[in-house]
Each structure stands twice: as structure tokens, then as C-alpha cells.
XYZ file of N, CA, C and O in Angstrom:
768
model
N -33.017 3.262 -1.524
C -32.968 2.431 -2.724
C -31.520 2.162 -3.133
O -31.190 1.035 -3.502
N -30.731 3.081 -3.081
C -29.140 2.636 -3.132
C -29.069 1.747 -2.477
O -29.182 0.657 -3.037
N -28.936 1.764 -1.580
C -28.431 0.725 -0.425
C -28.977 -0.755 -0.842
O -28.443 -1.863 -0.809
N -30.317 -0.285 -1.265
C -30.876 -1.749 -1.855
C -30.491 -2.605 -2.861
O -30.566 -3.832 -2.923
N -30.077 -1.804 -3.627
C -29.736 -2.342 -5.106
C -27.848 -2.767 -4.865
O -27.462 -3.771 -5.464
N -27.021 -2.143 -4.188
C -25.980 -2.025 -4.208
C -25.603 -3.151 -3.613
O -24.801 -4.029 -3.930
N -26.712 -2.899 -2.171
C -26.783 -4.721 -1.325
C -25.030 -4.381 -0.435
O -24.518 -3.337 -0.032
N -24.618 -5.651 -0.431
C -23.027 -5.927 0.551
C -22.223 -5.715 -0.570
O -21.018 -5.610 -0.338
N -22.637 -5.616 -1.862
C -21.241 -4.830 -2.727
C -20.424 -3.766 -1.557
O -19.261 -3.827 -1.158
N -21.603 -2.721 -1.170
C -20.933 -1.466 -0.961
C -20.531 -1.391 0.077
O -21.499 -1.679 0.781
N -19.493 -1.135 0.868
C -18.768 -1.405 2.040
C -17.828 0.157 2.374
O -17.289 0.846 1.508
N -17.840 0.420 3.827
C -17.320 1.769 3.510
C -15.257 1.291 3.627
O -14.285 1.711 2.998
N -15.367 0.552 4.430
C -14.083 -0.110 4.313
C -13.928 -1.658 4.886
O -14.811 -2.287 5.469
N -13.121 -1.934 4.700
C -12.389 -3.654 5.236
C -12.552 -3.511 6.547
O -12.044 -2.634 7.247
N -13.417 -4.560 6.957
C -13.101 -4.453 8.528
C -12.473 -5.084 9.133
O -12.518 -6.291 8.897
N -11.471 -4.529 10.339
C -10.224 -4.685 11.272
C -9.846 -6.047 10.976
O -8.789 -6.342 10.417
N -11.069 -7.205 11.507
C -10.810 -8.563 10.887
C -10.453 -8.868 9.685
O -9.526 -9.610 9.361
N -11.237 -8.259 8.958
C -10.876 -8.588 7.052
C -9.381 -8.438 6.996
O -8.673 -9.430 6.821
N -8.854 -7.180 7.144
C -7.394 -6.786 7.079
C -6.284 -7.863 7.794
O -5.164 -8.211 7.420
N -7.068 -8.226 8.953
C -5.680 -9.378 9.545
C -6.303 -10.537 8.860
O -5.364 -11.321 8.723
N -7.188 -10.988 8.437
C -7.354 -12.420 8.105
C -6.390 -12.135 6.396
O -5.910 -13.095 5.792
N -6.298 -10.982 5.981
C -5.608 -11.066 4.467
C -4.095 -10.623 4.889
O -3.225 -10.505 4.026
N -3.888 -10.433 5.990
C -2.570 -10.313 6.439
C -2.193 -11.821 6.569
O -1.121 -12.284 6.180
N -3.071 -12.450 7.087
C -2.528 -13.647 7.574
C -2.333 -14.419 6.272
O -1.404 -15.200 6.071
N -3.343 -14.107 5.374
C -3.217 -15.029 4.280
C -2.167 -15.350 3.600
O -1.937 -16.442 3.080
N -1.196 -13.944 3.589
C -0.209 -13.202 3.040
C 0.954 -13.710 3.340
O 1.908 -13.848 2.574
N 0.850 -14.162 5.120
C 1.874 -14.725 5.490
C 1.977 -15.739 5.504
O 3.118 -16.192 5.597
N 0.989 -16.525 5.432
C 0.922 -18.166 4.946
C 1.117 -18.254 3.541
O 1.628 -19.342 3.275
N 0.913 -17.528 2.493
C 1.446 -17.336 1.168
C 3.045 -17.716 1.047
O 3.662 -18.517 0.346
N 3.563 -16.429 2.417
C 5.471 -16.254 2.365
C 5.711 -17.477 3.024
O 6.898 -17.556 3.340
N 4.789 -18.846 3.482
C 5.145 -19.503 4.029
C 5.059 -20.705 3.084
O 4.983 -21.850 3.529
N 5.071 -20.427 1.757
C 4.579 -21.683 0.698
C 3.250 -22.385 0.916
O 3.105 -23.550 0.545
N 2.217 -21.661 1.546
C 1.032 -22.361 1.470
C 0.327 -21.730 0.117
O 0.355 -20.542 -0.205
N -0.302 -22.789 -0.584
C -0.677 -22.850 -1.760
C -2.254 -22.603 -1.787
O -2.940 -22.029 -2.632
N -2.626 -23.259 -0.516
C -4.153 -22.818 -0.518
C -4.415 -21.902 0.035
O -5.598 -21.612 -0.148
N -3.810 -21.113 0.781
C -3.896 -19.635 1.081
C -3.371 -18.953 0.043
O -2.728 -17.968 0.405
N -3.433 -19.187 -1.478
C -3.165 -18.151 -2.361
C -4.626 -18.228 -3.249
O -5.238 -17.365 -3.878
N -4.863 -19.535 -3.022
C -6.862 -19.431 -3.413
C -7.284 -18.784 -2.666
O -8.015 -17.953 -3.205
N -7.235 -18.678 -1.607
C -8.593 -17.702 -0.743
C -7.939 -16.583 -0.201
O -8.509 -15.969 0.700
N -6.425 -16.076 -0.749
C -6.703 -14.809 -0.916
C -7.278 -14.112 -2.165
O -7.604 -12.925 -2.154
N -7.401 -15.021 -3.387
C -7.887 -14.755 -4.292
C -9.509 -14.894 -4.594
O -10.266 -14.408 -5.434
N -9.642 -15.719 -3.584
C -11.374 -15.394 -3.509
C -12.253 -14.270 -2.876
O -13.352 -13.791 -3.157
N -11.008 -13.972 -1.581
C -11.486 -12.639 -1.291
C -11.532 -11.168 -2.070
O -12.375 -10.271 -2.037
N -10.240 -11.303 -2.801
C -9.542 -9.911 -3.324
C -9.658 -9.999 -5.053
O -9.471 -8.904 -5.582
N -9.902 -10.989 -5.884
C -10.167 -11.205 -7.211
C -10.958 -10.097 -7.597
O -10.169 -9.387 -8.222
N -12.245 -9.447 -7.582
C -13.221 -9.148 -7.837
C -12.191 -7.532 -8.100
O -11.762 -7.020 -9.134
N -12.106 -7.181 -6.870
C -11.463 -5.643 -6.497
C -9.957 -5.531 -7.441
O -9.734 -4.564 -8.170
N -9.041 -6.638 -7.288
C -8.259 -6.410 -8.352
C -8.477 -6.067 -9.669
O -8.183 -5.019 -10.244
N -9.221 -7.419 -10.242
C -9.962 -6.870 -11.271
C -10.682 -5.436 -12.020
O -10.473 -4.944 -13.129
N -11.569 -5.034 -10.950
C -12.218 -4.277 -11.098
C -11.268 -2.668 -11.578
O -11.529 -1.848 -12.458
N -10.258 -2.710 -10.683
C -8.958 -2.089 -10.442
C -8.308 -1.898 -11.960
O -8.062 -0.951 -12.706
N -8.183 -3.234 -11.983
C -7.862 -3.008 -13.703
C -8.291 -2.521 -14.539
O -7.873 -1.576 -15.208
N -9.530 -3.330 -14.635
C -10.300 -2.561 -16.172
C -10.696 -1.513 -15.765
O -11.425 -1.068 -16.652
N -10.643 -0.557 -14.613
C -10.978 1.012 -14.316
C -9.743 1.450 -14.739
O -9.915 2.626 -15.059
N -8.026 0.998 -15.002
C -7.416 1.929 -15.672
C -7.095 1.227 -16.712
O -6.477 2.066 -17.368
N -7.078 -0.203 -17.620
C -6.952 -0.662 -18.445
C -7.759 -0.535 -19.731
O -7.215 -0.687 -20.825
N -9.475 -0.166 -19.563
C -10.942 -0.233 -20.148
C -10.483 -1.810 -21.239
O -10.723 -1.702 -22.441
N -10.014 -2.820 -20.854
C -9.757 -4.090 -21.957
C -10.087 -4.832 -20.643
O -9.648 -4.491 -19.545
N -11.084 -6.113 -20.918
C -11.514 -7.094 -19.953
C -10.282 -8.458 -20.363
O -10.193 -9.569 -19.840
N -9.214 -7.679 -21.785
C -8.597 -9.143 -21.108
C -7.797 -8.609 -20.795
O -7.217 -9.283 -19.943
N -6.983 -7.070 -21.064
C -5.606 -6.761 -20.553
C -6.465 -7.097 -18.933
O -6.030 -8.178 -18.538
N -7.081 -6.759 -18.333
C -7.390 -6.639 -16.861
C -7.300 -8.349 -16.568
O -6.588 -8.684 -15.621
N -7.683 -8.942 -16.996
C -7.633 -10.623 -16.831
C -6.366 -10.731 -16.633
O -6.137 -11.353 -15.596
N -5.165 -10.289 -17.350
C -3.761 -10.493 -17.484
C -3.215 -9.459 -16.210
O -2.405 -9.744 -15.328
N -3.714 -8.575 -16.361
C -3.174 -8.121 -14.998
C -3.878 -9.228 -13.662
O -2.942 -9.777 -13.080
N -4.769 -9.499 -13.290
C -5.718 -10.138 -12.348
C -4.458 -11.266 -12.132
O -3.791 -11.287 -11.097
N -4.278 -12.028 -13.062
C -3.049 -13.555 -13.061
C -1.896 -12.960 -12.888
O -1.366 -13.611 -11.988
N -0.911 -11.798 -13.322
C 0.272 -11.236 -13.179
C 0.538 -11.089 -11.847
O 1.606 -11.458 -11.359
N -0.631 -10.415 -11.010
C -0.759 -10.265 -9.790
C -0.517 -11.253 -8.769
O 0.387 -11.388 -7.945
N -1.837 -12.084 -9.110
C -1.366 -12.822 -8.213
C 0.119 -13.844 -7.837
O 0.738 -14.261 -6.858
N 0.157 -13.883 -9.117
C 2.104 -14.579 -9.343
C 2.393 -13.920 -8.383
O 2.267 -14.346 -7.235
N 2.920 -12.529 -8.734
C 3.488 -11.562 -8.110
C 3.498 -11.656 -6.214
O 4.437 -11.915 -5.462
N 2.223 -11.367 -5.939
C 1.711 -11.944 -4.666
C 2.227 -13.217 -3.812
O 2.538 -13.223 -2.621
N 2.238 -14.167 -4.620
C 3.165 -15.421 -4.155
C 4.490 -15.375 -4.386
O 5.311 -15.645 -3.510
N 4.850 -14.975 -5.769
C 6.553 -14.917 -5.299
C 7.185 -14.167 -4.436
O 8.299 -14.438 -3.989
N 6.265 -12.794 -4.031
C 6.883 -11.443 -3.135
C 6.274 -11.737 -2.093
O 6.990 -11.229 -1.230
N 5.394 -12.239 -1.557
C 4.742 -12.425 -0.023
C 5.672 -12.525 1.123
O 5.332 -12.093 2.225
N 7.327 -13.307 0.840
C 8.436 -12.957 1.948
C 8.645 -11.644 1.706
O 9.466 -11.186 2.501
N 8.154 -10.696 0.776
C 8.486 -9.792 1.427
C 7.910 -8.415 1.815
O 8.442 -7.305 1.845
N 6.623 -8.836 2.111
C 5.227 -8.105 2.565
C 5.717 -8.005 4.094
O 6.100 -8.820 4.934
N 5.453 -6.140 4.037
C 5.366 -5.999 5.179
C 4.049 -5.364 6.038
O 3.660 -4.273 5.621
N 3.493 -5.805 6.926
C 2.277 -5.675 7.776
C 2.375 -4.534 8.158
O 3.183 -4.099 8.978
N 1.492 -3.920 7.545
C 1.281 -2.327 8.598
C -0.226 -1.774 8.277
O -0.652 -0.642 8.051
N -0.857 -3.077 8.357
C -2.375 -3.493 8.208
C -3.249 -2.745 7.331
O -4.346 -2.329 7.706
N -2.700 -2.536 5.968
C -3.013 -2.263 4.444
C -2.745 -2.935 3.331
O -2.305 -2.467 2.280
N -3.178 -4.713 3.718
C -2.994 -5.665 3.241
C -3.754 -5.385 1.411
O -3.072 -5.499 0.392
N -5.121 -5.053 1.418
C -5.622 -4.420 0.318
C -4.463 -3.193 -0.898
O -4.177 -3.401 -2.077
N -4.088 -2.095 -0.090
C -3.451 -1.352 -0.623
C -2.038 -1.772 -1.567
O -1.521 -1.251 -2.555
N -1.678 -3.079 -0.665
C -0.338 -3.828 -0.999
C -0.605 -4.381 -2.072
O 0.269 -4.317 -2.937
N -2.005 -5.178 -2.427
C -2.243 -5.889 -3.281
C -2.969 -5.318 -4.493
O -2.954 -5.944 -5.553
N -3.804 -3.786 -4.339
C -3.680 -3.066 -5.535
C -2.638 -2.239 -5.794
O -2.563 -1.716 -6.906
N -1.871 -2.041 -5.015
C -0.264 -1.088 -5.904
C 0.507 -1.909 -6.804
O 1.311 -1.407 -7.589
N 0.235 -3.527 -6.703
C 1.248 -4.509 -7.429
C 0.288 -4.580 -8.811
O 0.765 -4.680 -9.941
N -1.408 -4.497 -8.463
C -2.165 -4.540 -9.575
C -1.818 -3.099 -10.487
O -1.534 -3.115 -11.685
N -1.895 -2.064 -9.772
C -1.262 -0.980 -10.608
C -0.296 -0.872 -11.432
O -0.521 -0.570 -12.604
N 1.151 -1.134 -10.899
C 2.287 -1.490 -11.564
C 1.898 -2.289 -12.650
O 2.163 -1.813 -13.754
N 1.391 -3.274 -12.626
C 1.107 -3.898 -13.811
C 0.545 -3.496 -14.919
O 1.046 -3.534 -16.043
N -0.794 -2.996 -14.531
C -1.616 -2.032 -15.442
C -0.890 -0.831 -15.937
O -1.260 -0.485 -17.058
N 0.024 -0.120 -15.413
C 0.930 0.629 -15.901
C 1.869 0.068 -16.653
O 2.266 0.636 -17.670
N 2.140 -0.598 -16.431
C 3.372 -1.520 -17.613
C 2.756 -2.087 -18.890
O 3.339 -2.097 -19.974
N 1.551 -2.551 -18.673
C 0.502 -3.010 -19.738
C 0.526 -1.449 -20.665
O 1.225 -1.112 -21.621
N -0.386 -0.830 -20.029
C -0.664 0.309 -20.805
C 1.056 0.860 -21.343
O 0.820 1.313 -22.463
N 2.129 0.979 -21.171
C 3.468 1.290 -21.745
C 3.463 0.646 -22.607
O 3.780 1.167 -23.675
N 3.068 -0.950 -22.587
C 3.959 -1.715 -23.420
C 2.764 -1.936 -25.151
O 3.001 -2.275 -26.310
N 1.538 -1.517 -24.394
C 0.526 -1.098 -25.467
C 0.703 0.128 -26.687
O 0.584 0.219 -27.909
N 1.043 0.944 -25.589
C 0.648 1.932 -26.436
C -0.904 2.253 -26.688
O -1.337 2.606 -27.785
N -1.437 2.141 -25.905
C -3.087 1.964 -26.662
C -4.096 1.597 -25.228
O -3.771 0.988 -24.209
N -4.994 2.022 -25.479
C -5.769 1.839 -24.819
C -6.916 0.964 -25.610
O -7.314 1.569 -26.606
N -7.473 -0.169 -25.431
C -8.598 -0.992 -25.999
C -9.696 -1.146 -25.255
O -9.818 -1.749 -24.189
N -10.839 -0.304 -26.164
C -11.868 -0.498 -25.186
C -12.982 -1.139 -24.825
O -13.083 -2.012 -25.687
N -14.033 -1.274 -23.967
C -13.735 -2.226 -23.494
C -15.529 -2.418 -23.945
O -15.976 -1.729 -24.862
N -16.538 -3.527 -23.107
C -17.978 -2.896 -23.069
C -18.378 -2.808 -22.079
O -18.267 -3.465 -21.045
N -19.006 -1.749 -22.430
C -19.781 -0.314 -21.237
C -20.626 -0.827 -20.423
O -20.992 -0.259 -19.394
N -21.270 -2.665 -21.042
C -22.068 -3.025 -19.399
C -21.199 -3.424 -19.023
O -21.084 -3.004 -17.871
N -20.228 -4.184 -19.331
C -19.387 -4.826 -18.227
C -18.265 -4.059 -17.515
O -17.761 -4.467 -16.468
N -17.867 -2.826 -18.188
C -17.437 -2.184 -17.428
C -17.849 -0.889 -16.304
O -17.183 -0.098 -15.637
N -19.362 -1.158 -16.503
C -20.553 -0.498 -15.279
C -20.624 -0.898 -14.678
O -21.037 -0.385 -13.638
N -20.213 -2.492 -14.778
C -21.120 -3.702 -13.428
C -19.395 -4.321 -13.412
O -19.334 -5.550 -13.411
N -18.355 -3.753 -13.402
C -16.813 -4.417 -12.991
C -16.734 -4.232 -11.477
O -16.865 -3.150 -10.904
N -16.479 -5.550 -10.825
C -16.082 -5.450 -9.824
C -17.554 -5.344 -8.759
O -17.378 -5.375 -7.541
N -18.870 -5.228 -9.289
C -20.133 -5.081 -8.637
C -20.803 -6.760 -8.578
O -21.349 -7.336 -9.519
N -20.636 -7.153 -7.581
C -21.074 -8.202 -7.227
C -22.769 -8.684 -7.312
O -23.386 -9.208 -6.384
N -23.218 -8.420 -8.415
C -24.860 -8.285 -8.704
C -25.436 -9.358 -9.062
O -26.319 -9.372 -9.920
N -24.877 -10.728 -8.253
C -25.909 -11.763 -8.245
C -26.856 -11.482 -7.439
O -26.516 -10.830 -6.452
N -28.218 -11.832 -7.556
C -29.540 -11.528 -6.650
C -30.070 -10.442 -7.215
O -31.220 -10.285 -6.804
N -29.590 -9.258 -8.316
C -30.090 -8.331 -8.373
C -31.206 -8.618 -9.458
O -30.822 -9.524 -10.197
N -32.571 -8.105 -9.828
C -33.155 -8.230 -10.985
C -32.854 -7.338 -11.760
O -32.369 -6.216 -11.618
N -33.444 -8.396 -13.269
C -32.449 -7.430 -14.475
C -33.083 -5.821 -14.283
O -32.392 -5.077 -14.979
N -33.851 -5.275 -13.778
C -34.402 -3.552 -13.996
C -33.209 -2.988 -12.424
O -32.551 -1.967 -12.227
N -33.445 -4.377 -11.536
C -32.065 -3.308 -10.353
C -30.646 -3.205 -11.224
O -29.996 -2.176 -11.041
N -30.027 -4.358 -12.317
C -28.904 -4.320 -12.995
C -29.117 -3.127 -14.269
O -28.154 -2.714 -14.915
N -30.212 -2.766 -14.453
C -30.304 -1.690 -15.364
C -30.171 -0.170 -14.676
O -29.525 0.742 -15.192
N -30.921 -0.066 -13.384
C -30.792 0.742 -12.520
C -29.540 1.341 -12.073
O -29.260 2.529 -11.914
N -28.368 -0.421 -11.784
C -27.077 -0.191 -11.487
C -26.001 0.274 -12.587
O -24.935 0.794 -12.255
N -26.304 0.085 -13.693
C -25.881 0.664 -15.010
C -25.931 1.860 -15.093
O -24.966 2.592 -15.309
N -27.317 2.272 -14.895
C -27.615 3.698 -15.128
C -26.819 4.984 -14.316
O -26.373 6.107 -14.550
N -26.952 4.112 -13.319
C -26.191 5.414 -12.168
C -25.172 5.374 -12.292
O -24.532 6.426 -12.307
N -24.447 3.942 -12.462
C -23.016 4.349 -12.999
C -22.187 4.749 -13.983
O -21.021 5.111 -14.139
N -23.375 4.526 -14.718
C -22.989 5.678 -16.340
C -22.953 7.160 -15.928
O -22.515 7.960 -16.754
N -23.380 7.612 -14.702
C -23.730 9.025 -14.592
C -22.456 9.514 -13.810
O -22.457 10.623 -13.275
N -21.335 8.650 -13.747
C -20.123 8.930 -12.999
C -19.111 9.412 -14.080
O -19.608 9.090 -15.159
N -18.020 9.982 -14.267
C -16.638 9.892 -14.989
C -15.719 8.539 -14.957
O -15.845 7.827 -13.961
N -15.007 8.226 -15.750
C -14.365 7.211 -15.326
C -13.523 7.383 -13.829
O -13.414 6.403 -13.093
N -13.012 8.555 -13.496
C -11.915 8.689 -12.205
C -13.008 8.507 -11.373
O -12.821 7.538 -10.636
N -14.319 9.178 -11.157
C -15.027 8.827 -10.233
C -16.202 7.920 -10.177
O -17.184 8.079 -9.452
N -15.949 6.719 -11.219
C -16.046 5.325 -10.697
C -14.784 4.843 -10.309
O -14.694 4.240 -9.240
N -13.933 4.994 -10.918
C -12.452 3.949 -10.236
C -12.548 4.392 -8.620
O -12.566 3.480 -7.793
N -12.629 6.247 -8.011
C -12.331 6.108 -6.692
C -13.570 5.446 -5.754
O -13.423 4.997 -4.617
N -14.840 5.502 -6.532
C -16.013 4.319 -6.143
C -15.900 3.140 -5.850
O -16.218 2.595 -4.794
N -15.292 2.549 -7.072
C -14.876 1.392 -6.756
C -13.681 0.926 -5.912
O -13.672 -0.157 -5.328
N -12.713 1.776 -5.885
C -11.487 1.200 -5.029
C -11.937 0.990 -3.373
O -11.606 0.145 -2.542
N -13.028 2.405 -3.302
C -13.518 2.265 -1.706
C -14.083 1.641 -1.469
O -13.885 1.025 -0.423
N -15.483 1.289 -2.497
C -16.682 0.412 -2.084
C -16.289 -1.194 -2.289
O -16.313 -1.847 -1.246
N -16.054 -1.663 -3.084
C -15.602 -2.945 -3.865
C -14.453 -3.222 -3.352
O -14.479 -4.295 -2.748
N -13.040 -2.483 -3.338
C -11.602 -2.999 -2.790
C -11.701 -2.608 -1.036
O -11.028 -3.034 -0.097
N -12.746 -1.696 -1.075
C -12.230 -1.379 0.684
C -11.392 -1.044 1.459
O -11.024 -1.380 2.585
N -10.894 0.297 0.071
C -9.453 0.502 0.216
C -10.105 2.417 1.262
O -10.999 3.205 0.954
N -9.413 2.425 2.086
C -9.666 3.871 2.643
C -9.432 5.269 1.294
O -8.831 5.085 0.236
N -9.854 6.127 1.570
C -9.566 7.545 0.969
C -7.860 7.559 0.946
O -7.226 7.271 -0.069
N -7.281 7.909 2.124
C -5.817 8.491 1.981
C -5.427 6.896 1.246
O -5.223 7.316 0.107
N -5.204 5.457 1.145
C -4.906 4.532 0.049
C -5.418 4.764 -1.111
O -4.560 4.300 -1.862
N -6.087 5.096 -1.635
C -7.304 5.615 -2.764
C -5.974 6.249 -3.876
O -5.568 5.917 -4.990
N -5.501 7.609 -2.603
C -4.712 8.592 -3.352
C -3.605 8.257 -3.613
O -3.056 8.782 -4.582
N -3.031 7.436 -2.961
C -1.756 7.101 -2.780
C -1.429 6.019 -4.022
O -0.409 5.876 -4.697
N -2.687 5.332 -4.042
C -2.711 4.135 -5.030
C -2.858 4.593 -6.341
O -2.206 4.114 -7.269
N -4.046 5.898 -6.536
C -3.957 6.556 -8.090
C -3.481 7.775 -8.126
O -3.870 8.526 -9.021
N -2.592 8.197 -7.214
C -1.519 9.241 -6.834
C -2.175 10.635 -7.379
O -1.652 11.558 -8.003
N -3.664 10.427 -6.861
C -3.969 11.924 -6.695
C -4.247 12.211 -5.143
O -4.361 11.439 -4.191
N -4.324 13.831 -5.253
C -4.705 14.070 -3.682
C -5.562 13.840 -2.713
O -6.692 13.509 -3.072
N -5.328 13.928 -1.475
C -6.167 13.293 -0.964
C -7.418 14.127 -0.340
O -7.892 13.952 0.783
N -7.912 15.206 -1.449
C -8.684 15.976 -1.270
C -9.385 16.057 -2.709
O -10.420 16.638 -3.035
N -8.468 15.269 -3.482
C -8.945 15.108 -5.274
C -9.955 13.607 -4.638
O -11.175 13.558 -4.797
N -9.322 12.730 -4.080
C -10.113 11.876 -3.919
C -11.620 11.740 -3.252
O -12.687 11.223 -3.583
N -11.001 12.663 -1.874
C -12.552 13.254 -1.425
C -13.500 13.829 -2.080
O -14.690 13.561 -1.907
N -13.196 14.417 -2.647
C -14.204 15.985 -3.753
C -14.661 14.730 -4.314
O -15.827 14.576 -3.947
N -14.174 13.505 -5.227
C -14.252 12.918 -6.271
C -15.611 11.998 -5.910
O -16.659 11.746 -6.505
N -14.890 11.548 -4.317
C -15.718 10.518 -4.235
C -17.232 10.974 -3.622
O -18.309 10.632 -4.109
N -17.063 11.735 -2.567
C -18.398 12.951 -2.856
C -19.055 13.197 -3.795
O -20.052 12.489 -3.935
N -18.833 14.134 -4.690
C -19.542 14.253 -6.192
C -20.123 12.937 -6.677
O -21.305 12.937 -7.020
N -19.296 11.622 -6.754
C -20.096 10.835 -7.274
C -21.082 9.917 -6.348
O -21.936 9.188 -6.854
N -20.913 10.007 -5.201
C -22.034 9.458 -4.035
C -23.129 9.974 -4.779
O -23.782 9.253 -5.535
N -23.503 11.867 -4.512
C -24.366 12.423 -4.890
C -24.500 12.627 -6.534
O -25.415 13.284 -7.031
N -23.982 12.301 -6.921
C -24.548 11.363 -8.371
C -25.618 10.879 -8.440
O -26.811 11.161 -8.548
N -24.693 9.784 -8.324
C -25.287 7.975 -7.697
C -26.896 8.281 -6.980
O -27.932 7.717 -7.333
N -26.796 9.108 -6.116
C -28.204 9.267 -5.475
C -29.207 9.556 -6.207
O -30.298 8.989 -6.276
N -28.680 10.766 -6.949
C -29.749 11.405 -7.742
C -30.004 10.608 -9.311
O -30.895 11.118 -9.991
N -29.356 9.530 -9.845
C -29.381 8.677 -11.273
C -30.629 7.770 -10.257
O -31.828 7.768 -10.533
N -30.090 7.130 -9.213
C -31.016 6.132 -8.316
C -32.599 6.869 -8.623
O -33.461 6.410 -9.373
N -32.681 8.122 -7.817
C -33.960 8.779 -7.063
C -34.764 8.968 -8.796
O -35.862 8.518 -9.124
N -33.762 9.794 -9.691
C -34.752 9.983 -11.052
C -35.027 8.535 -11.945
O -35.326 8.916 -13.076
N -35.040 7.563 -11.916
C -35.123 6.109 -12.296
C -36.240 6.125 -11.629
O -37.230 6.286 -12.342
N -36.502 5.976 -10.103
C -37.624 5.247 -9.213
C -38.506 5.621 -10.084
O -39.690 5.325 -9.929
């Protein structure tokens, strides 16, 4: 039933292709192509996002990070370097931001709890009791272990990027993301 409800949201990582086609995008970006900065943003929007309001909890500071980014992305793309963690590149710049946001706040604003259950969860097709379902289980997480949920499942970012990106260990991330799999299972199984 996970699997069902979660659908192609959940991904265990980017595959080999995904990574060079957003490499490539990257470099047609550093090459002034303009429409390769839409469809890297059609691929990677969702996961940035999501990225955000998991350390921002504000759907517009995260909007403002989402646009900061991508600027960022096009003006720095000469100077992206390939070492085929095209994802990781593009949430560490979303980080920085969200870290500078949150400095320049002072504050954290928060945010709402469906939309930040269903951030970054791609749940068109789902019916409203599977989107209640998907709520539920993800209410049964902590915030750190939805963000490392989401960075893997949604951004398709590996474990050791995970840590590196929210600079915990890479055994904080494992434990983390474990525990909340088997969560997730058991919010799913007591619902049915």
C-alpha cells in the first residue's frame, strides 16, 4: 500500500541518466541557453522547494528561496563542476539561501501542516482518503525525518549527499531515514 499511494513520487535515487541529462542542462545553462533553465526547473522545482519549506516551515520564504536559486543556478552554471551530483549542487545553493533567509529573519514563520505534509509529494492521481492517508503517515515523522525523506525520495539525493547537504552524519542520516521508512509503514498498515 505504500508503494501505492506514494506512486513515482518515491524514488530511491536519480538515475545515471537523470544525473547527466541535469548535468547537461547545467552546461547548456553556462552556455546562455535560456530554455535549458526551464527544464532544469521542471525537473528539480518540486525537490528544491520541498527542500525549503523542510528548513524554512514559510511557503513563501521557500517560494523566495525556489526563485533565488534558480538566479543563482544561471548566473553560477560557468562555474559548476561535474562530478555527477548535479542534484546535490543544486540543493546546497537552495540551502545557503534558506540559511541566509532564516539569519536575516530571525524567526521562523509557520507554515500549514497540509501543505507542508504533501511539500514536494507529487499527489496528482491520488484520491482525497490516499491524500489523507499521505498526510497521516507523514505527520507520524519528525520534521528532520521528513526533510531526510524527502531529500532522498523527492530530490533523489543519495544518503552520504543527504548528510553533507544537512551536515549531519552519515549514520544520523541512515538511523533517520530508517526509523522513518518504518514509520511510514506502520501509519500506512494502521489506516488500512
Amino acid at each position: 500500500m505504500l508503494t501505492m499511494v506514494f506512486g513515482s513520487a518515491i524514488k530511491t535515487e536519480h538515475e545515471p541518466n537523470e544525473r547527466h541529462e541535469l548535468s547537461a542542462l547545467i552546461e547548456r545553462i553556462a552556455e546562455g541557453d535560456k530554455a535549458a533553465l526551464g527544464d532544469l526547473y521542471g525537473h528539480t522545482a518540486d525537490a528544491v522547494y520541498a527542500y525549503a519549506l523542510s528548513v524554512l516551515h514559510s511557503s513563501h520564504d521557500a517560494e523566495d528561496v525556489l526563485h533565488d536559486t534558480f538566479i543563482k543556478i544561471y548566473s553560477g552554471a560557468a562555474g559548476y563542476t561535474d562530478h555527477g551530483k548535479p542534484m546535490a549542487w543544486i540543493i546546497t545553493i537552495a540551502k545557503n539561501f534558506a540559511l541566509m533567509k532564516l539569519r536575516e529573519s530571525g524567526r521562523i514563520t509557520p507554515t500549514d501542516p497540509d501543505e507542508q505534509m504533501l511539500c514536494g509529494i507529487k499527489a496528482e492521481g491520488l484520491s482525497h482518503d490516499e491524500r489523507l492517508l499521505l498526510k497521516v503517515a507523514l505527520g507520524a515523522l519528525t520534521p528532520s525525518e521528513r526533510q531526510v525523506v524527502m531529500l532522498h525520495a523527492v530530490a533523489g539525493l543519495r544518503h552520504r549527499e543527504i548528510a553533507a547537504v544537512t551536515d549531519m552524519t552519515l549514520s544520523g542520516v541512515l538511523s533517520k531515514y530508517s526509523r522513518a521508512i518504518k514509520k511510514l509503514k506502520a501509519a500506512m498498515e494502521a489506516e488500512i
